[in-house]
Short mmCIF file of C-alpha atoms in Angstrom, two decimals:
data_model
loop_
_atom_site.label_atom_id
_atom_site.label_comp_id
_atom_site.label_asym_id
_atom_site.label_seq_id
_atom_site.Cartn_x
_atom_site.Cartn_y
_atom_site.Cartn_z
CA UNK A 6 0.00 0.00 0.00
CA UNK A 7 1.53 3.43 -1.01
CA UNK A 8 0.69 6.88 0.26
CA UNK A 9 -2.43 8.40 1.03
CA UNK A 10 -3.94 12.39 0.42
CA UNK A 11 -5.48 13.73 3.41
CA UNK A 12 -8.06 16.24 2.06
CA UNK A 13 -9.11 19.00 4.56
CA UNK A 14 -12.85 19.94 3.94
CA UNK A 15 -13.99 22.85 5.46
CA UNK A 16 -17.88 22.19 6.10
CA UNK A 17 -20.88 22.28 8.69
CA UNK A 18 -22.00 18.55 10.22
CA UNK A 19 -24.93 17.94 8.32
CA UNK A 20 -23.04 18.26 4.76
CA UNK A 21 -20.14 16.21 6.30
CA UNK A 22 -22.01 13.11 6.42
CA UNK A 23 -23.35 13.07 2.48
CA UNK A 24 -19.55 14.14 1.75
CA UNK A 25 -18.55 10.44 3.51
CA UNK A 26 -21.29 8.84 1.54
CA UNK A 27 -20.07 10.35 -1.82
CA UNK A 28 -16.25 10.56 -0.88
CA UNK A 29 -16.92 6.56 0.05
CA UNK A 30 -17.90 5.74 -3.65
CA UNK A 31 -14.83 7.21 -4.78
CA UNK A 32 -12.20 5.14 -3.17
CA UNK A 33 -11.77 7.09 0.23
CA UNK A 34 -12.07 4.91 2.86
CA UNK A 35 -10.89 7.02 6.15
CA UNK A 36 -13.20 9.76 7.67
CA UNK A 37 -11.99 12.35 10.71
CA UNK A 38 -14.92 14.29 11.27
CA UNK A 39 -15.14 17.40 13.71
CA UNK A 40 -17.53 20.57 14.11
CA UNK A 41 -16.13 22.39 12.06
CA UNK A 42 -14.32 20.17 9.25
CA UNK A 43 -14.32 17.05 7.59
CA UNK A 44 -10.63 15.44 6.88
CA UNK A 45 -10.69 12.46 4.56
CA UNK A 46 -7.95 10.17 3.16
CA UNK A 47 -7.62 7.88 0.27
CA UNK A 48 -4.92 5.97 -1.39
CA UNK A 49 -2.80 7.79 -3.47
CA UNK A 50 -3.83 5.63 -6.16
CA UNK A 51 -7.21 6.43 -5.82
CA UNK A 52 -7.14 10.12 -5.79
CA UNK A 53 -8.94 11.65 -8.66
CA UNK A 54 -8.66 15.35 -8.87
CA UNK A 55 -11.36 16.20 -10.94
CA UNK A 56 -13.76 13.79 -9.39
CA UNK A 57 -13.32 15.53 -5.95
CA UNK A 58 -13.28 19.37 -7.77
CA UNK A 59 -16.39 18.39 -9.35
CA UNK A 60 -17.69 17.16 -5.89
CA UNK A 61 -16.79 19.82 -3.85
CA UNK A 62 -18.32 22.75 -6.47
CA UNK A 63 -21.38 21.53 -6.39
CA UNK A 64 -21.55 21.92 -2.75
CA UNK A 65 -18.90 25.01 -3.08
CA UNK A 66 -16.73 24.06 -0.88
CA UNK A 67 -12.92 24.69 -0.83
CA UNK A 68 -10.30 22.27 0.39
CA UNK A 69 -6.58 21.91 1.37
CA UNK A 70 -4.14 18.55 0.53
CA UNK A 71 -1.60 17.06 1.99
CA UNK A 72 0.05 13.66 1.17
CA UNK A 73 0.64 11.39 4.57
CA UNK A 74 3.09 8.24 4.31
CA UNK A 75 1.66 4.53 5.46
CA UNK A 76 3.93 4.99 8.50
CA UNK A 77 2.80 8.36 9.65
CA UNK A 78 -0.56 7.46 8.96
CA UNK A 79 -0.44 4.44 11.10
CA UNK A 80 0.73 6.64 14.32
CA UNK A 81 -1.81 9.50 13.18
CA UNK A 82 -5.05 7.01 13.41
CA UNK A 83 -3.48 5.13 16.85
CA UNK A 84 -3.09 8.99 18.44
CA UNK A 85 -6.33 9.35 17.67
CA UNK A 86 -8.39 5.97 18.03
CA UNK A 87 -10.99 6.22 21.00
CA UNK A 88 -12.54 3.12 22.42
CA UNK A 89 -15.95 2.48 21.21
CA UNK A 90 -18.93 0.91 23.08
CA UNK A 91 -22.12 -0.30 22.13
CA UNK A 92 -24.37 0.08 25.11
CA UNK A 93 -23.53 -3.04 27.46
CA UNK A 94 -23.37 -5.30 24.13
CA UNK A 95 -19.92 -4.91 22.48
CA UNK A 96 -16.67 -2.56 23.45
CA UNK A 97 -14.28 -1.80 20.63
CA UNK A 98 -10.91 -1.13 21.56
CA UNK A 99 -6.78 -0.76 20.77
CA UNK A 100 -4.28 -2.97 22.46
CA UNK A 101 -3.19 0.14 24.37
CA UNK A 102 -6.61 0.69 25.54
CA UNK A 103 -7.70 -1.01 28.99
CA UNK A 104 -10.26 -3.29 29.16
CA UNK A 105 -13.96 -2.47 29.23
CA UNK A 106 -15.89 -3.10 32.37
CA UNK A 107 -19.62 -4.44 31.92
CA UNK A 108 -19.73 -5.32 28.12
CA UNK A 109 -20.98 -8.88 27.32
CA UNK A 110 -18.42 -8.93 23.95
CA UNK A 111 -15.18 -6.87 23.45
CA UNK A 112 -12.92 -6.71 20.36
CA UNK A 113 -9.39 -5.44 20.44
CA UNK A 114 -8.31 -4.04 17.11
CA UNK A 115 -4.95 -3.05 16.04
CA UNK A 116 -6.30 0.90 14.12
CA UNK A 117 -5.11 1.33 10.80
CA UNK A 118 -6.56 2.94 7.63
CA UNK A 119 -9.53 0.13 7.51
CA UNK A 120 -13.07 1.54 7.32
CA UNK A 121 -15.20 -0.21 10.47
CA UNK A 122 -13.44 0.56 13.36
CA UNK A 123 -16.63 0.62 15.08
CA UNK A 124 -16.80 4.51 15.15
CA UNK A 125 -18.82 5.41 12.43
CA UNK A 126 -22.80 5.25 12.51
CA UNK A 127 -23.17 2.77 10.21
CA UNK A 128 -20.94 -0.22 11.74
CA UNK A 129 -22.20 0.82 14.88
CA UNK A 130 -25.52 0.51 13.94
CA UNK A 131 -25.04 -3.15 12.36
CA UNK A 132 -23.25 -4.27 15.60
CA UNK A 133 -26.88 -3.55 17.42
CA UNK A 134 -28.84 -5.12 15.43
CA UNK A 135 -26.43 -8.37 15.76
CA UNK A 136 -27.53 -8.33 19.03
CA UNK A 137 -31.31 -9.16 18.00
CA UNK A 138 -29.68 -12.12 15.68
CA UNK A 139 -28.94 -15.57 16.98
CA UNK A 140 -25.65 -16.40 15.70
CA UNK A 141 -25.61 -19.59 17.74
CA UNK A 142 -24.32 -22.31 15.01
CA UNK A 143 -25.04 -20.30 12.05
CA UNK A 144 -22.73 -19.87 8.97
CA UNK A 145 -22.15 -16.00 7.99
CA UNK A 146 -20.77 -14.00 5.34
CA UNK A 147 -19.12 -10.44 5.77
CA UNK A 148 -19.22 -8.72 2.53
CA UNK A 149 -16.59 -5.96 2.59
CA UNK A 150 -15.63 -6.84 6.09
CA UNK A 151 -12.97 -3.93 6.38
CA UNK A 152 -11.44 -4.37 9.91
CA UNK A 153 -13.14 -7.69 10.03
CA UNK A 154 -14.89 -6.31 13.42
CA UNK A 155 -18.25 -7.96 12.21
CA UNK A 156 -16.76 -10.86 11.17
CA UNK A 157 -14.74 -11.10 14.63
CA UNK A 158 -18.35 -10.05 16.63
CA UNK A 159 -19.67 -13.20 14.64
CA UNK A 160 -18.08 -15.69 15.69
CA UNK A 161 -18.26 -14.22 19.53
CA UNK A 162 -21.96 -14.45 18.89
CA UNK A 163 -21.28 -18.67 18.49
CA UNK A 164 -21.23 -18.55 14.49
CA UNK A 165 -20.04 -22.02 13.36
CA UNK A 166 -18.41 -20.64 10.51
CA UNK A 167 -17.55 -16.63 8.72
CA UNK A 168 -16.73 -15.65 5.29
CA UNK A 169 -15.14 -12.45 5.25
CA UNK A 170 -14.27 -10.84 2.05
CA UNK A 171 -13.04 -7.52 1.04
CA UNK A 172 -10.81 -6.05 -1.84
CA UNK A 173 -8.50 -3.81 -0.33
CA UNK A 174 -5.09 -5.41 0.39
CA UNK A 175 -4.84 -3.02 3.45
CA UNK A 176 -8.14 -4.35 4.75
CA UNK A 177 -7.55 -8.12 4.21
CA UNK A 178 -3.96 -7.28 6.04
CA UNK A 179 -5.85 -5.62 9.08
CA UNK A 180 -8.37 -8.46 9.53
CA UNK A 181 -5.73 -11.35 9.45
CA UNK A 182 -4.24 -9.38 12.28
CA UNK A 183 -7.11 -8.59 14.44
CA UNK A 184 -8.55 -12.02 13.72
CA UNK A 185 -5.05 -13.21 15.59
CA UNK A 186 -5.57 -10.41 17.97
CA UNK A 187 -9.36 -11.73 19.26
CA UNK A 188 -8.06 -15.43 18.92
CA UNK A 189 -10.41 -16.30 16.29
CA UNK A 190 -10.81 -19.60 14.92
CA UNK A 191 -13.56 -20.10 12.21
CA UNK A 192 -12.92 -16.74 10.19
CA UNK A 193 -11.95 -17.38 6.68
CA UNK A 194 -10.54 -14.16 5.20
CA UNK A 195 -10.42 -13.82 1.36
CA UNK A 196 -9.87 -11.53 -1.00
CA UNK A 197 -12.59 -10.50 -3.62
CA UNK A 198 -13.65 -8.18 -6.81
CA UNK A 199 -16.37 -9.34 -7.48
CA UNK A 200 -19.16 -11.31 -5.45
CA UNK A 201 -19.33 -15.04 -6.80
CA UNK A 202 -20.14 -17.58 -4.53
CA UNK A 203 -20.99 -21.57 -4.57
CA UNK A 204 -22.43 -21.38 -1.03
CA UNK A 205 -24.96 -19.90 1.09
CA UNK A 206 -25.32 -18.48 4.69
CA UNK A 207 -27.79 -18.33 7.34
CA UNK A 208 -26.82 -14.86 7.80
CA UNK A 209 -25.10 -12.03 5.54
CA UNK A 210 -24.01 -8.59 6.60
CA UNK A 211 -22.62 -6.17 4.32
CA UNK A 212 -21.75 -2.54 5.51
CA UNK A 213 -20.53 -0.77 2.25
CA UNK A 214 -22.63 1.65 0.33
CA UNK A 215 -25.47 1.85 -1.76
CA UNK A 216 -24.31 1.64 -5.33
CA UNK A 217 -22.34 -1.37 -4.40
CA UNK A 218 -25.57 -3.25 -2.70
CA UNK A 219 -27.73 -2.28 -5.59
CA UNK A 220 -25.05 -3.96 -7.12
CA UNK A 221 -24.95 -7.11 -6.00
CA UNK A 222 -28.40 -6.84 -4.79
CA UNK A 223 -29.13 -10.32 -6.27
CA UNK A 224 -26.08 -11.86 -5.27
CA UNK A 225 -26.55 -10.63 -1.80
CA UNK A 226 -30.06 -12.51 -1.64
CA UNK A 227 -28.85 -15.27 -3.45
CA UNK A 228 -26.47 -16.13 -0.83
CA UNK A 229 -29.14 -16.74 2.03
CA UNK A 230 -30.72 -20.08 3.08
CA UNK A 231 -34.37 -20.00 3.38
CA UNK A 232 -35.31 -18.09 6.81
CA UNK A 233 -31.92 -16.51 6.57
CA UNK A 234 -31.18 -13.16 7.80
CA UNK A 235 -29.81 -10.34 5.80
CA UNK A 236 -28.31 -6.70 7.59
CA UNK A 237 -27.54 -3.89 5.20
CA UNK A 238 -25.67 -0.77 6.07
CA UNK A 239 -23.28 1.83 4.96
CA UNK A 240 -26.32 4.03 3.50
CA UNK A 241 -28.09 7.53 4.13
CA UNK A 242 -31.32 8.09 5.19
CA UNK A 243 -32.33 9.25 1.79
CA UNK A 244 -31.52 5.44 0.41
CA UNK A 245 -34.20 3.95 2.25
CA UNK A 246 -36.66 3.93 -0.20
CA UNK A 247 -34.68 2.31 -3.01
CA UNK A 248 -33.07 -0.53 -0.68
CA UNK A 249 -36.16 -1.88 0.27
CA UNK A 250 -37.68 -1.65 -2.76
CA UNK A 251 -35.66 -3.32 -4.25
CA UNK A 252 -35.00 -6.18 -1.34
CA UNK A 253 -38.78 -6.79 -0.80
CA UNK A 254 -38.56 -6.83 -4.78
CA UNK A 255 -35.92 -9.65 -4.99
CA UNK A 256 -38.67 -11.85 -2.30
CA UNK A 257 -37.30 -10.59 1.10
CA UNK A 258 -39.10 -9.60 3.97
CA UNK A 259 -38.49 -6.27 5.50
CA UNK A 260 -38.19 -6.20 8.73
CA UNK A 261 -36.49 -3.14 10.61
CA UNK A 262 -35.09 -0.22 10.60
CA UNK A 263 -32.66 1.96 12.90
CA UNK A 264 -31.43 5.11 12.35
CA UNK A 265 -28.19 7.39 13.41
CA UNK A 266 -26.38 10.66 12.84
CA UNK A 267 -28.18 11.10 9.55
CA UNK A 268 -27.11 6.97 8.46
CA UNK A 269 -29.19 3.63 8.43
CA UNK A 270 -29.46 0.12 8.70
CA UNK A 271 -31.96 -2.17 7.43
CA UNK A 272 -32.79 -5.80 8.43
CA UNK A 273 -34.27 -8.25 6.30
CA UNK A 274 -35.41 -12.08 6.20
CA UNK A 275 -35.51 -14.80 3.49
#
């Protein structure tokens, strides 16, 4: 993995979050956001400059860039990693972080540039509605598992068996480590670039984004068992309509859902 651009967006905390969303799409995959800016990073690689001029004037905003090295990136996201808990469910936290007192689950994740460190609305927003699921024996299947923190939640749940697949060499690097970190043993981490698959699951999560679920829409229900259980996330409030339209559309039954910091979730059932 080479360099990344941090890009310094000056802009209130309403726009910030459809900036994410759009900035997402586009290959940026880490998001600082504060009152009063957004800063967001993607691979050097990745970094188109027109695509993010022609963003940014149709919200006219300016921006500043700066280029940050995989090293001093690394020690940038650990200086600034907080631990994160879900109610008295799950605690997500560093191994420089101490423990967390009265959680029933707690993942320790080493913080590099992966997107699902637990922060943002949307992961944390999947990782509740786990806790409604009964993983107990069931075979799953992360799609874009990032950090691998759902994938590693999972199998602390009592899944049998998890399929995590992402296809970002960075990401598949951070989940082999923090699937050694949590002492996982039936995570099987692959990398993907497209979604084929010769199996199905009792339950299938994907956190990503909304042209990528519409996507593989098919796919995605495809790969559930009859009575199996399907959590979407990574998508605006706005993308309700048009994600379960098009899931109830494909034969799935909606079922829930939850809402936060302008970001959703959805649940549905084969």
């Amino acid at each position: 993995m080479n360099n990344y651009y941090e890009i310094c967006i000056p802009a209130e905390t309403a726009l910030q979050e459809l900036l994410v969303a759009e900035l997402s799409e586009m290959g940026y995959d880490g998001f600082e956001e504060s009152a009063e800016q957004l800063k967001a990073y993607v691979p050097e690689e990745n970094y188109v400059e027109i695509e993010l001029n022609n963003l940014l004037n149709k919200y006219n905003l300016s921006y500043s860039k700066s280029i940050i090295s995989k090293q001093n990136w690394n020690q940038l996201w650990e200086s600034n990693f907080e631990p994160v808990r879900v109610d008295d469910f799950v605690g997500i936290r560093a191994s420089f972080h101490p423990p967390f007192a009265g959680v029933a689950h707690e993942i320790v994740i080493t913080p590099k540039m992966s997107f699902g460190t637990g922060h943002h609305a949307t992961t944390w927003q999947v990782m509740k509605l786990m806790q409604e699921l009964d993983f107990t024996g069931k075979r799953v299947f992360d799609f874009g598992t990032g950090t691998g923190i759902l994938a590693i939640l999972a199998e602390q749940l009592g899944a049998a068996a998890v399929l995590a697949v992402d296809n970002d060499d960075w990401c598949i690097e951070n989940t082999s480590e923090n699937i050694l970190v949590n002492n996982c043993k039936v995570i099987d981490i692959q990398k993907v670039d497209s979604l084929k698959l010769d199996q199905q699951f009792d339950i299938v999560l994907a956190n990503i984004n909304r042209n990528i679920i519409l996507e593989y829409s098919k796919e995605l229900v495809a790969a559930l068992v009859a009575g199996g259980q399907l959590l979407l996330s990574g998508l605006l409030v706005e993308d309700e309509g048009i994600i379960r339209e098009t899931f109830v559309g494909l034969g799935l039954t909606y079922r829930k859902t939850t809402e936060r910091n302008g970001w959703i979730a959805l649940w549905f059932s084969r």
